[in-house]
Amino acid sequence: MLLHQIIYTSQASEQFNKRNLLDLLHTSRGYNTIDNISGLLMHRNGYFLQIIEGEQDVVENLFQRLSNDTRHKNIKMILDRTVESRLFSNWAMGCADFDEPELSMLPGLRTDLSNPEVIEELIIHLPEIADFLLDKLV
């Protein structure tokens, strides 16, 4: 069965602190588990990069809701495609926050971009946007 994958960036409408990010992550993981959506959410300096993947109608519905979410603005589609397999098959929503290093203790969160292993893991999982990540996040 083919799956749908969307990668986009956006900007937080207001300051997005650690509590906001944790609340968003908790809610996203719950709904995404129910809807069988996997993906990754990255946050840095008020900007987000998100990957969502799953069945086409479910992913498109989620993206429509995300597009209407007032917590972020300036949504820019990077990639919208059909795929044969998931990049993040075991992640209801992985998260990387590069502004709050203390979040690194939580499962599914990555913060240390000075660690080459973290960069390598992201590049392996995100080959289509590896140049973007290396250029913008390091």
PDB file of C-alpha atoms in Angstrom:
ATOM      1  CA  MET A   1       0.000   0.000   0.000  1.00  0.00           C
ATOM      2  CA  LEU A   2       1.343   3.426  -0.939  1.00  0.00           C
ATOM      3  CA  LEU A   3       1.570   6.129   1.704  1.00  0.00           C
ATOM      4  CA  HIS A   4       1.500   9.899   1.588  1.00  0.00           C
ATOM      5  CA  GLN A   5       4.259  12.124   2.985  1.00  0.00           C
ATOM      6  CA  ILE A   6       4.249  15.876   3.492  1.00  0.00           C
ATOM      7  CA  ILE A   7       7.207  17.964   4.630  1.00  0.00           C
ATOM      8  CA  TYR A   8       6.666  21.621   5.435  1.00  0.00           C
ATOM      9  CA  THR A   9       8.076  24.536   7.391  1.00  0.00           C
ATOM     10  CA  SER A  10       6.243  27.206   9.359  1.00  0.00           C
ATOM     11  CA  GLN A  11       6.822  29.982  11.851  1.00  0.00           C
ATOM     12  CA  ALA A  12       5.333  30.149  15.349  1.00  0.00           C
ATOM     13  CA  SER A  13       2.737  32.916  15.665  1.00  0.00           C
ATOM     14  CA  GLU A  14       3.855  33.648  19.222  1.00  0.00           C
ATOM     15  CA  GLN A  15       6.819  32.626  21.340  1.00  0.00           C
ATOM     16  CA  PHE A  16       6.809  28.838  21.586  1.00  0.00           C
ATOM     17  CA  ASN A  17       8.284  27.853  24.948  1.00  0.00           C
ATOM     18  CA  LYS A  18       9.166  24.454  26.353  1.00  0.00           C
ATOM     19  CA  ARG A  19       5.685  23.947  27.874  1.00  0.00           C
ATOM     20  CA  ASN A  20       4.000  24.752  24.543  1.00  0.00           C
ATOM     21  CA  LEU A  21       6.253  22.301  22.716  1.00  0.00           C
ATOM     22  CA  LEU A  22       5.640  19.523  25.256  1.00  0.00           C
ATOM     23  CA  ASP A  23       1.878  20.073  25.091  1.00  0.00           C
ATOM     24  CA  LEU A  24       1.975  19.992  21.300  1.00  0.00           C
ATOM     25  CA  LEU A  25       4.091  16.848  21.274  1.00  0.00           C
ATOM     26  CA  HIS A  26       1.835  15.056  23.782  1.00  0.00           C
ATOM     27  CA  THR A  27      -1.346  15.906  21.865  1.00  0.00           C
ATOM     28  CA  SER A  28       0.206  15.068  18.484  1.00  0.00           C
ATOM     29  CA  ARG A  29       1.446  11.672  19.614  1.00  0.00           C
ATOM     30  CA  GLY A  30      -1.991  10.718  20.922  1.00  0.00           C
ATOM     31  CA  TYR A  31      -3.888  11.674  17.781  1.00  0.00           C
ATOM     32  CA  ASN A  32      -1.193  10.389  15.439  1.00  0.00           C
ATOM     33  CA  THR A  33      -1.212   6.973  17.122  1.00  0.00           C
ATOM     34  CA  ILE A  34      -4.970   6.748  16.595  1.00  0.00           C
ATOM     35  CA  ASP A  35      -4.669   7.870  12.946  1.00  0.00           C
ATOM     36  CA  ASN A  36      -1.546   5.752  12.258  1.00  0.00           C
ATOM     37  CA  ILE A  37       0.468   8.839  11.329  1.00  0.00           C
ATOM     38  CA  SER A  38       4.194   8.926  11.900  1.00  0.00           C
ATOM     39  CA  GLY A  39       6.644  11.756  11.523  1.00  0.00           C
ATOM     40  CA  LEU A  40       9.008  14.276  12.973  1.00  0.00           C
ATOM     41  CA  LEU A  41       8.651  17.802  14.332  1.00  0.00           C
ATOM     42  CA  MET A  42      11.673  20.095  14.595  1.00  0.00           C
ATOM     43  CA  HIS A  43      11.710  23.469  16.319  1.00  0.00           C
ATOM     44  CA  ARG A  44      14.357  26.174  16.373  1.00  0.00           C
ATOM     45  CA  ASN A  45      14.185  29.925  16.949  1.00  0.00           C
ATOM     46  CA  GLY A  46      10.423  30.003  16.443  1.00  0.00           C
ATOM     47  CA  TYR A  47      10.494  27.992  13.218  1.00  0.00           C
ATOM     48  CA  PHE A  48       9.168  24.493  12.634  1.00  0.00           C
ATOM     49  CA  LEU A  49       9.961  21.780  10.142  1.00  0.00           C
ATOM     50  CA  GLN A  50       7.517  18.883  10.178  1.00  0.00           C
ATOM     51  CA  ILE A  51       7.196  15.587   8.360  1.00  0.00           C
ATOM     52  CA  ILE A  52       3.895  13.734   8.441  1.00  0.00           C
ATOM     53  CA  GLU A  53       3.332  10.364   6.784  1.00  0.00           C
ATOM     54  CA  GLY A  54       0.512   7.845   6.601  1.00  0.00           C
ATOM     55  CA  GLU A  55      -2.543   7.014   4.513  1.00  0.00           C
ATOM     56  CA  GLN A  56      -3.241   9.715   1.944  1.00  0.00           C
ATOM     57  CA  ASP A  57      -6.664  10.889   3.143  1.00  0.00           C
ATOM     58  CA  VAL A  58      -5.551  10.981   6.788  1.00  0.00           C
ATOM     59  CA  VAL A  59      -2.356  12.933   6.012  1.00  0.00           C
ATOM     60  CA  GLU A  60      -4.201  15.385   3.774  1.00  0.00           C
ATOM     61  CA  ASN A  61      -6.844  15.905   6.469  1.00  0.00           C
ATOM     62  CA  LEU A  62      -4.155  16.517   9.093  1.00  0.00           C
ATOM     63  CA  PHE A  63      -2.313  18.965   6.846  1.00  0.00           C
ATOM     64  CA  GLN A  64      -5.550  20.888   6.277  1.00  0.00           C
ATOM     65  CA  ARG A  65      -6.051  21.150  10.061  1.00  0.00           C
ATOM     66  CA  LEU A  66      -2.420  22.198  10.503  1.00  0.00           C
ATOM     67  CA  SER A  67      -2.838  24.851   7.809  1.00  0.00           C
ATOM     68  CA  ASN A  68      -5.723  26.349   9.809  1.00  0.00           C
ATOM     69  CA  ASP A  69      -3.908  26.166  13.157  1.00  0.00           C
ATOM     70  CA  THR A  70      -3.313  29.698  14.444  1.00  0.00           C
ATOM     71  CA  ARG A  71      -0.261  28.670  16.492  1.00  0.00           C
ATOM     72  CA  HIS A  72       1.864  28.963  13.363  1.00  0.00           C
ATOM     73  CA  LYS A  73       1.961  30.933  10.114  1.00  0.00           C
ATOM     74  CA  ASN A  74       3.915  31.204   6.855  1.00  0.00           C
ATOM     75  CA  ILE A  75       3.473  27.538   6.022  1.00  0.00           C
ATOM     76  CA  LYS A  76       5.746  26.528   3.154  1.00  0.00           C
ATOM     77  CA  MET A  77       5.394  23.114   1.497  1.00  0.00           C
ATOM     78  CA  ILE A  78       8.767  21.496   0.885  1.00  0.00           C
ATOM     79  CA  LEU A  79       7.655  18.076  -0.323  1.00  0.00           C
ATOM     80  CA  ASP A  80       4.261  16.468  -1.024  1.00  0.00           C
ATOM     81  CA  ARG A  81       4.559  12.961  -2.408  1.00  0.00           C
ATOM     82  CA  THR A  82       3.533   9.332  -2.429  1.00  0.00           C
ATOM     83  CA  VAL A  83       5.988   6.895  -0.834  1.00  0.00           C
ATOM     84  CA  GLU A  84       6.252   3.138  -0.486  1.00  0.00           C
ATOM     85  CA  SER A  85       7.458   3.152   3.111  1.00  0.00           C
ATOM     86  CA  ARG A  86       7.728   5.441   6.113  1.00  0.00           C
ATOM     87  CA  LEU A  87      10.882   7.236   7.164  1.00  0.00           C
ATOM     88  CA  PHE A  88       9.727   7.144  10.804  1.00  0.00           C
ATOM     89  CA  SER A  89       7.784   3.903  11.105  1.00  0.00           C
ATOM     90  CA  ASN A  90       8.078   3.689  14.892  1.00  0.00           C
ATOM     91  CA  TRP A  91       7.451   7.356  15.705  1.00  0.00           C
ATOM     92  CA  ALA A  92       3.922   8.647  16.326  1.00  0.00           C
ATOM     93  CA  MET A  93       5.739  11.998  16.365  1.00  0.00           C
ATOM     94  CA  GLY A  94       9.432  12.331  17.010  1.00  0.00           C
ATOM     95  CA  CYS A  95      10.567  15.766  18.048  1.00  0.00           C
ATOM     96  CA  ALA A  96      13.771  17.751  17.959  1.00  0.00           C
ATOM     97  CA  ASP A  97      13.956  21.057  19.773  1.00  0.00           C
ATOM     98  CA  PHE A  98      17.188  22.948  19.310  1.00  0.00           C
ATOM     99  CA  ASP A  99      16.343  25.842  21.617  1.00  0.00           C
ATOM    100  CA  GLU A 100      15.744  23.910  24.872  1.00  0.00           C
ATOM    101  CA  PRO A 101      18.702  21.569  25.606  1.00  0.00           C
ATOM    102  CA  GLU A 102      17.065  20.200  28.766  1.00  0.00           C
ATOM    103  CA  LEU A 103      14.383  18.591  26.601  1.00  0.00           C
ATOM    104  CA  SER A 104      16.989  16.075  25.435  1.00  0.00           C
ATOM    105  CA  MET A 105      16.095  13.836  28.394  1.00  0.00           C
ATOM    106  CA  LEU A 106      12.638  13.083  26.971  1.00  0.00           C
ATOM    107  CA  PRO A 107      12.159  10.091  24.649  1.00  0.00           C
ATOM    108  CA  GLY A 108      11.887  11.079  21.003  1.00  0.00           C
ATOM    109  CA  LEU A 109      13.573  14.455  21.443  1.00  0.00           C
ATOM    110  CA  ARG A 110      16.916  15.330  19.877  1.00  0.00           C
ATOM    111  CA  THR A 111      18.669  18.598  20.625  1.00  0.00           C
ATOM    112  CA  ASP A 112      22.405  18.251  20.129  1.00  0.00           C
ATOM    113  CA  LEU A 113      23.251  19.182  16.574  1.00  0.00           C
ATOM    114  CA  SER A 114      26.929  19.368  17.482  1.00  0.00           C
ATOM    115  CA  ASN A 115      26.865  15.561  17.724  1.00  0.00           C
ATOM    116  CA  PRO A 116      27.759  14.108  14.269  1.00  0.00           C
ATOM    117  CA  GLU A 117      25.718  10.963  15.029  1.00  0.00           C
ATOM    118  CA  VAL A 118      22.549  13.069  15.341  1.00  0.00           C
ATOM    119  CA  ILE A 119      23.267  14.818  12.033  1.00  0.00           C
ATOM    120  CA  GLU A 120      23.958  11.454  10.388  1.00  0.00           C
ATOM    121  CA  GLU A 121      20.696   9.997  11.703  1.00  0.00           C
ATOM    122  CA  LEU A 122      18.726  12.951  10.355  1.00  0.00           C
ATOM    123  CA  ILE A 123      20.466  12.741   6.983  1.00  0.00           C
ATOM    124  CA  ILE A 124      19.756   9.019   6.722  1.00  0.00           C
ATOM    125  CA  HIS A 125      16.080   9.554   7.518  1.00  0.00           C
ATOM    126  CA  LEU A 126      15.678  12.728   5.505  1.00  0.00           C
ATOM    127  CA  PRO A 127      17.757  12.428   2.332  1.00  0.00           C
ATOM    128  CA  GLU A 128      15.511  14.746   0.337  1.00  0.00           C
ATOM    129  CA  ILE A 129      16.075  17.651   2.721  1.00  0.00           C
ATOM    130  CA  ALA A 130      19.533  16.848   4.084  1.00  0.00           C
ATOM    131  CA  ASP A 131      21.044  19.921   2.411  1.00  0.00           C
ATOM    132  CA  PHE A 132      18.325  22.088   3.956  1.00  0.00           C
ATOM    133  CA  LEU A 133      19.030  20.688   7.422  1.00  0.00           C
ATOM    134  CA  LEU A 134      22.783  21.082   7.148  1.00  0.00           C
ATOM    135  CA  ASP A 135      22.496  24.599   5.780  1.00  0.00           C
ATOM    136  CA  LYS A 136      19.743  25.955   8.071  1.00  0.00           C
ATOM    137  CA  LEU A 137      20.067  24.102  11.360  1.00  0.00           C
ATOM    138  CA  VAL A 138      23.795  23.822  11.945  1.00  0.00           C
TER     139      VAL A 138
END
